[in-house]
XYZ file of C-alpha atoms in Angstrom:
445
model
C 109.660 66.219 135.693
C 112.615 68.533 135.970
C 116.123 66.751 136.594
C 117.869 68.367 139.517
C 120.517 65.495 139.552
C 123.185 68.149 138.455
C 122.673 70.104 141.517
C 124.011 67.250 143.775
C 126.642 68.559 146.060
C 126.547 72.244 144.500
C 127.261 74.941 146.790
C 125.833 77.331 144.225
C 123.346 76.942 141.423
C 120.977 78.768 138.908
C 117.556 78.078 138.208
C 116.430 79.530 134.859
C 113.351 80.245 133.335
C 111.061 80.111 136.456
C 107.723 81.353 136.969
C 106.983 83.447 140.371
C 104.020 85.262 141.519
C 105.412 88.791 141.744
C 103.395 89.620 145.047
C 105.753 86.981 146.872
C 108.946 88.425 145.233
C 110.899 91.009 147.517
C 114.069 93.035 146.730
C 113.850 93.462 143.227
C 111.193 95.052 140.670
C 109.486 92.670 138.259
C 106.898 93.404 135.695
C 103.717 91.031 135.887
C 101.713 89.394 133.441
C 97.908 89.700 133.430
C 97.838 86.780 136.063
C 100.321 88.299 138.267
C 103.228 86.280 137.189
C 106.491 86.929 136.027
C 109.612 84.895 134.380
C 112.553 84.861 136.343
C 116.213 83.613 136.782
C 117.121 82.760 140.566
C 120.701 82.458 141.727
C 121.177 80.476 145.115
C 124.386 80.485 146.886
C 124.671 78.651 149.948
C 121.473 79.050 151.891
C 120.519 82.249 150.294
C 118.818 83.450 147.176
C 121.606 85.971 146.111
C 119.805 86.991 142.388
C 116.602 87.351 141.133
C 116.335 88.824 137.570
C 114.172 88.536 134.277
C 114.599 85.427 132.611
C 117.445 85.041 130.408
C 119.468 87.841 131.892
C 121.836 85.688 134.644
C 124.799 83.987 133.442
C 123.482 80.608 132.103
C 127.199 79.323 132.343
C 126.908 78.849 135.960
C 128.551 75.444 137.276
C 125.111 74.152 138.032
C 121.986 75.281 136.122
C 118.620 73.780 135.681
C 115.912 74.992 133.248
C 112.579 74.956 134.823
C 110.833 75.269 131.664
C 108.470 77.901 133.081
C 107.658 75.922 136.070
C 106.599 77.641 139.181
C 108.742 78.442 142.078
C 106.918 79.450 145.386
C 108.052 80.111 148.894
C 107.770 77.481 151.582
C 104.120 77.626 153.191
C 103.028 78.892 156.406
C 100.176 77.084 158.178
C 98.716 79.167 160.748
C 96.170 77.241 162.469
C 96.605 73.417 163.137
C 95.801 71.014 165.870
C 98.814 68.854 166.053
C 97.935 67.352 169.503
C 94.544 65.745 167.948
C 96.110 64.662 164.710
C 95.714 61.244 163.577
C 93.356 59.714 166.092
C 90.638 59.081 163.662
C 91.355 55.279 163.521
C 90.987 54.800 167.293
C 88.059 57.566 167.655
C 86.026 58.459 164.672
C 83.553 61.021 164.832
C 80.058 58.899 164.978
C 77.929 61.142 162.920
C 80.069 64.061 161.398
C 78.757 66.856 163.432
C 80.413 69.297 165.655
C 79.134 67.915 168.847
C 79.996 64.504 167.870
C 83.633 65.589 167.415
C 83.853 67.418 170.642
C 82.742 64.366 172.406
C 84.942 61.952 170.662
C 88.101 64.135 171.095
C 87.286 64.383 174.753
C 87.027 60.716 175.248
C 90.155 60.113 173.523
C 91.972 62.582 175.329
C 91.046 61.201 178.778
C 91.922 57.594 177.524
C 94.878 57.964 175.482
C 96.907 61.252 175.447
C 100.097 60.440 177.364
C 103.222 62.307 176.537
C 104.334 59.334 174.275
C 101.015 59.382 172.386
C 101.026 63.117 171.688
C 104.603 63.305 170.980
C 104.440 60.389 168.190
C 101.288 62.011 166.467
C 102.908 65.525 166.486
C 105.959 64.148 165.031
C 104.331 62.170 162.394
C 102.214 65.382 161.440
C 105.243 67.527 161.158
C 107.218 64.865 158.955
C 104.057 65.122 156.598
C 104.172 69.003 156.575
C 107.883 69.310 155.945
C 107.926 66.840 152.971
C 104.954 69.250 151.461
C 107.034 72.247 151.768
C 105.694 74.077 155.166
C 108.300 75.980 157.030
C 106.239 77.627 159.893
C 103.243 76.177 161.834
C 101.028 77.227 164.665
C 99.193 74.447 166.449
C 96.408 74.905 169.249
C 97.064 72.874 172.171
C 94.285 71.509 174.245
C 94.902 73.095 177.625
C 92.446 72.082 180.117
C 93.886 70.639 183.182
C 95.501 67.828 183.378
C 96.243 67.770 179.783
C 98.076 71.133 179.812
C 100.880 69.596 182.131
C 101.287 66.906 179.475
C 101.246 68.597 176.216
C 102.926 71.699 176.610
C 106.071 69.980 177.774
C 105.902 67.730 174.948
C 105.392 70.680 172.501
C 108.746 72.432 173.900
C 110.465 69.100 173.087
C 108.865 68.822 169.531
C 109.976 72.336 169.106
C 113.379 71.953 169.844
C 113.615 68.693 167.759
C 112.509 70.522 164.855
C 113.813 73.920 165.163
C 116.061 73.466 162.154
C 113.068 72.225 159.779
C 110.055 73.942 161.116
C 109.241 76.921 163.094
C 106.636 75.731 165.565
C 104.527 77.892 167.919
C 101.899 76.823 170.240
C 98.490 78.630 171.090
C 96.626 77.439 174.472
C 92.917 76.245 173.752
C 90.147 76.149 176.109
C 86.719 77.254 176.283
C 86.612 80.684 177.720
C 83.661 79.733 179.939
C 86.381 77.854 181.894
C 87.262 81.153 183.335
C 83.828 81.383 185.141
C 85.539 79.280 187.753
C 87.558 82.123 188.926
C 90.384 79.916 190.312
C 93.674 81.241 188.724
C 93.630 79.066 185.708
C 94.035 81.977 183.401
C 97.233 83.227 185.112
C 98.680 79.437 185.146
C 98.151 78.873 181.508
C 99.319 82.323 180.478
C 102.551 81.532 182.539
C 102.753 77.985 180.623
C 102.267 79.751 177.180
C 105.007 82.371 178.037
C 107.301 79.657 178.862
C 107.221 77.901 175.453
C 106.956 81.507 173.568
C 103.498 80.686 172.661
C 100.253 82.626 171.951
C 97.357 82.890 174.606
C 93.982 81.578 172.911
C 90.791 80.320 173.649
C 87.212 79.426 172.067
C 84.696 82.268 172.556
C 80.861 81.537 173.309
C 78.153 83.992 173.778
C 78.075 83.759 177.656
C 77.194 86.192 180.208
C 80.747 87.004 181.407
C 82.165 87.063 177.801
C 83.410 90.780 177.895
C 84.923 90.425 181.478
C 86.835 87.450 180.215
C 88.037 88.996 177.000
C 89.504 91.909 179.206
C 91.219 89.546 181.671
C 92.818 87.453 178.738
C 93.970 90.891 177.223
C 95.486 91.961 180.520
C 97.226 88.688 181.013
C 98.382 88.621 177.375
C 99.700 92.256 177.464
C 101.573 92.088 180.652
C 103.313 89.037 179.228
C 103.932 90.384 175.870
C 101.908 87.391 174.240
C 99.729 87.639 170.920
C 95.770 86.507 171.034
C 94.398 83.696 169.027
C 90.884 82.794 169.392
C 88.357 80.366 167.676
C 85.578 82.394 167.002
C 81.854 81.626 166.263
C 82.364 78.286 164.590
C 78.588 77.992 163.728
C 75.910 78.912 161.196
C 73.789 80.423 163.914
C 73.739 84.319 162.990
C 73.208 84.923 166.789
C 76.923 83.893 167.258
C 78.409 87.550 167.564
C 81.785 86.996 169.507
C 83.701 88.418 166.775
C 82.583 91.863 167.422
C 82.880 91.463 171.085
C 86.605 90.624 170.554
C 87.234 93.755 168.190
C 85.380 95.894 170.791
C 87.623 94.489 173.785
C 90.806 95.013 171.618
C 89.791 98.701 171.151
C 88.519 99.123 174.949
C 91.759 97.653 176.248
C 93.985 99.098 173.492
C 95.654 95.908 173.130
C 99.080 96.171 171.509
C 99.886 92.642 170.661
C 98.378 90.733 167.412
C 95.076 89.049 167.382
C 94.091 86.294 165.158
C 90.554 84.951 164.919
C 89.837 81.788 163.427
C 86.623 80.309 161.651
C 84.163 83.213 162.017
C 81.506 81.134 160.056
C 78.504 82.890 161.584
C 79.570 86.194 160.151
C 78.306 84.688 156.667
C 75.123 84.050 158.307
C 74.302 87.554 159.547
C 72.260 90.367 157.610
C 74.555 92.946 155.675
C 74.285 95.760 158.246
C 75.279 93.389 161.181
C 78.295 91.847 159.186
C 79.323 95.408 158.022
C 79.390 96.793 161.381
C 81.541 93.697 162.517
C 83.958 93.832 159.681
C 84.515 97.572 160.093
C 85.436 96.991 163.869
C 87.639 94.173 162.925
C 89.409 96.238 160.411
C 89.661 99.139 162.896
C 91.077 96.739 165.682
C 93.627 95.392 163.382
C 92.407 91.926 163.935
C 93.867 89.199 161.496
C 91.201 86.508 160.139
C 92.084 82.735 159.100
C 89.222 80.679 157.407
C 89.469 76.896 157.679
C 87.365 75.855 154.604
C 88.092 72.124 154.448
C 87.275 71.514 158.224
C 84.370 73.662 158.120
C 82.704 72.105 155.050
C 83.177 68.791 156.798
C 81.296 69.678 159.948
C 78.753 72.356 159.031
C 75.395 71.840 157.197
C 74.756 68.192 158.320
C 71.594 66.906 159.594
C 71.078 66.289 163.308
C 71.886 62.648 164.547
C 68.829 60.325 163.806
C 67.841 62.298 160.713
C 68.242 60.791 156.980
C 71.343 62.367 155.357
C 70.709 65.570 153.429
C 72.720 67.535 151.246
C 74.422 70.521 152.905
C 73.400 73.956 151.717
C 76.209 76.347 152.718
C 79.989 76.197 152.858
C 80.928 77.153 156.129
C 83.318 79.843 155.561
C 83.553 83.377 156.690
C 83.463 86.636 154.482
C 86.867 86.503 153.010
C 86.462 88.768 150.290
C 84.700 91.518 152.220
C 87.440 91.164 154.907
C 90.283 91.513 152.475
C 88.650 94.507 150.817
C 88.583 96.371 154.258
C 92.419 95.850 154.449
C 91.860 92.968 157.127
C 94.742 90.491 156.803
C 93.126 87.092 155.739
C 94.624 83.761 155.532
C 93.636 79.961 155.011
C 94.932 77.081 156.829
C 94.781 73.079 157.599
C 93.161 73.053 160.784
C 92.407 69.341 161.777
C 93.958 66.333 160.272
C 92.528 62.904 160.481
C 90.684 63.554 163.957
C 87.092 63.799 164.644
C 86.751 67.207 163.422
C 88.082 66.369 160.153
C 88.503 62.889 158.912
C 90.915 63.805 155.976
C 93.745 66.246 155.375
C 97.586 65.813 155.396
C 98.881 69.146 156.329
C 99.533 69.949 152.349
C 99.082 73.539 151.823
C 98.728 72.907 148.061
C 95.498 70.954 148.980
C 94.482 73.825 151.460
C 94.978 76.585 148.963
C 93.489 74.446 146.235
C 90.128 73.738 148.250
C 90.139 77.322 149.648
C 90.038 78.457 146.080
C 87.471 76.431 144.761
C 85.116 77.053 147.894
C 85.700 80.563 148.264
C 86.288 81.486 144.815
C 89.744 82.904 145.303
C 90.737 82.843 141.793
C 90.300 86.303 140.246
C 93.373 86.518 140.615
C 94.779 83.553 142.394
C 98.015 84.874 142.158
C 97.091 87.528 144.869
C 95.295 85.127 147.208
C 98.502 82.935 147.332
C 99.922 85.307 150.042
C 96.949 83.828 152.245
C 99.054 80.630 152.852
C 102.539 82.311 152.670
C 103.573 85.886 153.213
C 100.323 87.000 154.965
C 100.343 84.619 157.934
C 104.109 84.685 158.241
C 103.712 88.446 158.993
C 100.968 87.750 161.532
C 103.025 85.114 163.169
C 105.929 87.399 163.373
C 108.136 85.861 160.952
C 108.310 88.268 158.202
C 111.464 86.492 156.649
C 109.198 83.816 155.633
C 106.533 83.174 152.815
C 108.201 85.162 150.042
C 111.003 84.693 147.683
C 113.514 87.357 148.858
C 116.676 88.999 147.267
C 119.258 87.877 150.100
C 116.797 85.883 151.916
C 116.941 81.952 152.677
C 116.887 79.687 149.796
C 113.515 77.977 151.041
C 111.070 77.251 148.284
C 109.277 74.671 146.312
C 109.559 74.050 142.586
C 106.479 72.782 140.457
C 105.924 71.483 136.944
C 102.783 73.593 136.752
C 103.385 76.822 134.908
C 100.859 78.856 136.903
C 98.498 78.269 139.896
C 95.640 76.955 137.847
C 97.986 74.096 136.594
C 99.173 73.402 140.043
C 95.407 73.255 141.363
C 94.443 71.317 138.682
C 97.093 68.648 139.750
C 97.544 69.453 143.430
C 98.881 65.850 144.280
C 101.634 66.196 141.276
C 105.204 66.028 142.395
C 106.921 68.919 143.887
C 110.570 69.591 144.636
C 111.303 71.114 148.121
C 114.335 73.250 148.954
C 115.401 74.133 152.376
C 118.720 76.310 152.950
C 119.449 75.864 149.317
C 119.398 72.013 149.356
C 116.794 69.579 148.187
C 115.104 67.487 150.683
C 113.528 64.171 151.185
C 109.846 64.546 150.274
C 108.890 60.952 151.021
C 105.872 60.912 153.230
C 105.639 58.705 156.411
C 103.504 55.598 156.180
C 100.300 55.689 158.317
C 101.308 51.957 159.178
C 103.746 53.555 161.464
C 100.926 54.752 163.625
C 99.149 51.458 163.845
C 100.448 50.000 167.127
C 99.939 53.509 168.820
C 96.536 53.578 167.400
C 95.456 49.970 168.002
C 95.148 49.124 164.464
C 95.814 45.442 163.340
C 98.953 44.954 161.417
């Protein structure tokens, strides 16, 4: 492992012989090899990257210099779809059968019984400490927003955003079933105001319900009038008749919606016939909608046998048509989704794990150096933080160094040590101990 001890206390330093994906470097022109990589030297002054040049061309006599020996440098990660308010409840509320319905029921029960402000705050903070140690700098989290939970979780989110503002840019997106709007009781205006006050994003889960188009139009009007973006959970099922994605695209075009729309999951798209899927993807591209696939969670939930049936081998991967969407110019990304809760029993908000899993599941490996944008620059742009997710000349010195010399070596050993730099300084990458949550979750010491 590279020795960075010589950088202790240094206000400026030089990293030599580093490998970078050219698609993530901005402000200088580099020649890429067949894997889309380049060997560079990087000079950091204070909290900024001041020089990026071909390896061996910067002054190696700098006061503090570290030779990375061809190790990779990546920008800090962007996790654009998480559920921090649900995180880590698995020990006290496991999914009884691993199904989507089992997850819904378990989370609902736990929310009613346990989601006080103190409980939500502690679990969110634990999750953010994990993400920060792994090298993530920007997160969007969905917040369960049905009353009375909205009055608890949104104020907590605002407090946590303030507490973490110097380490992670944190955004909230409302989450409720769009059929909640059938009540016509003013809920949409109330939650849209709450989202606006938190500088968040208006979102919902879409279903094939009779008033879907009406509710989509109402959400777009509510978002447009407040200058909010939209984020939907869409068609998280293998049922080919789940077709709300195309309805969202049609609504965006019909309403001439000027904000950004991010749609997550979109699994049923992969189960539709080619003509139907092509029509939908063409409209998604025309409407400028971005797509995030959540491969780890959807592999966990989907393809399971019904409760009471003997266990069976799952027959499909639960991901949307990421390659076909990307070829149409759609912004496509991957993210963590749930962490140690009934929707996904595993995960740790580590974007190296997410990218590695997504690459294996969806064949994002030819070339992997292009798809690395799916956890860096692409979601940073969609979340309106174009300064993040890239290695930019004159930009912030927020990056991660690896011993692996290319993405294949990193993905072969995704748990290998890494060094995270924020504002030009190495951070402590020690992970919090799960035992810290024992008392909260009712676990025996």
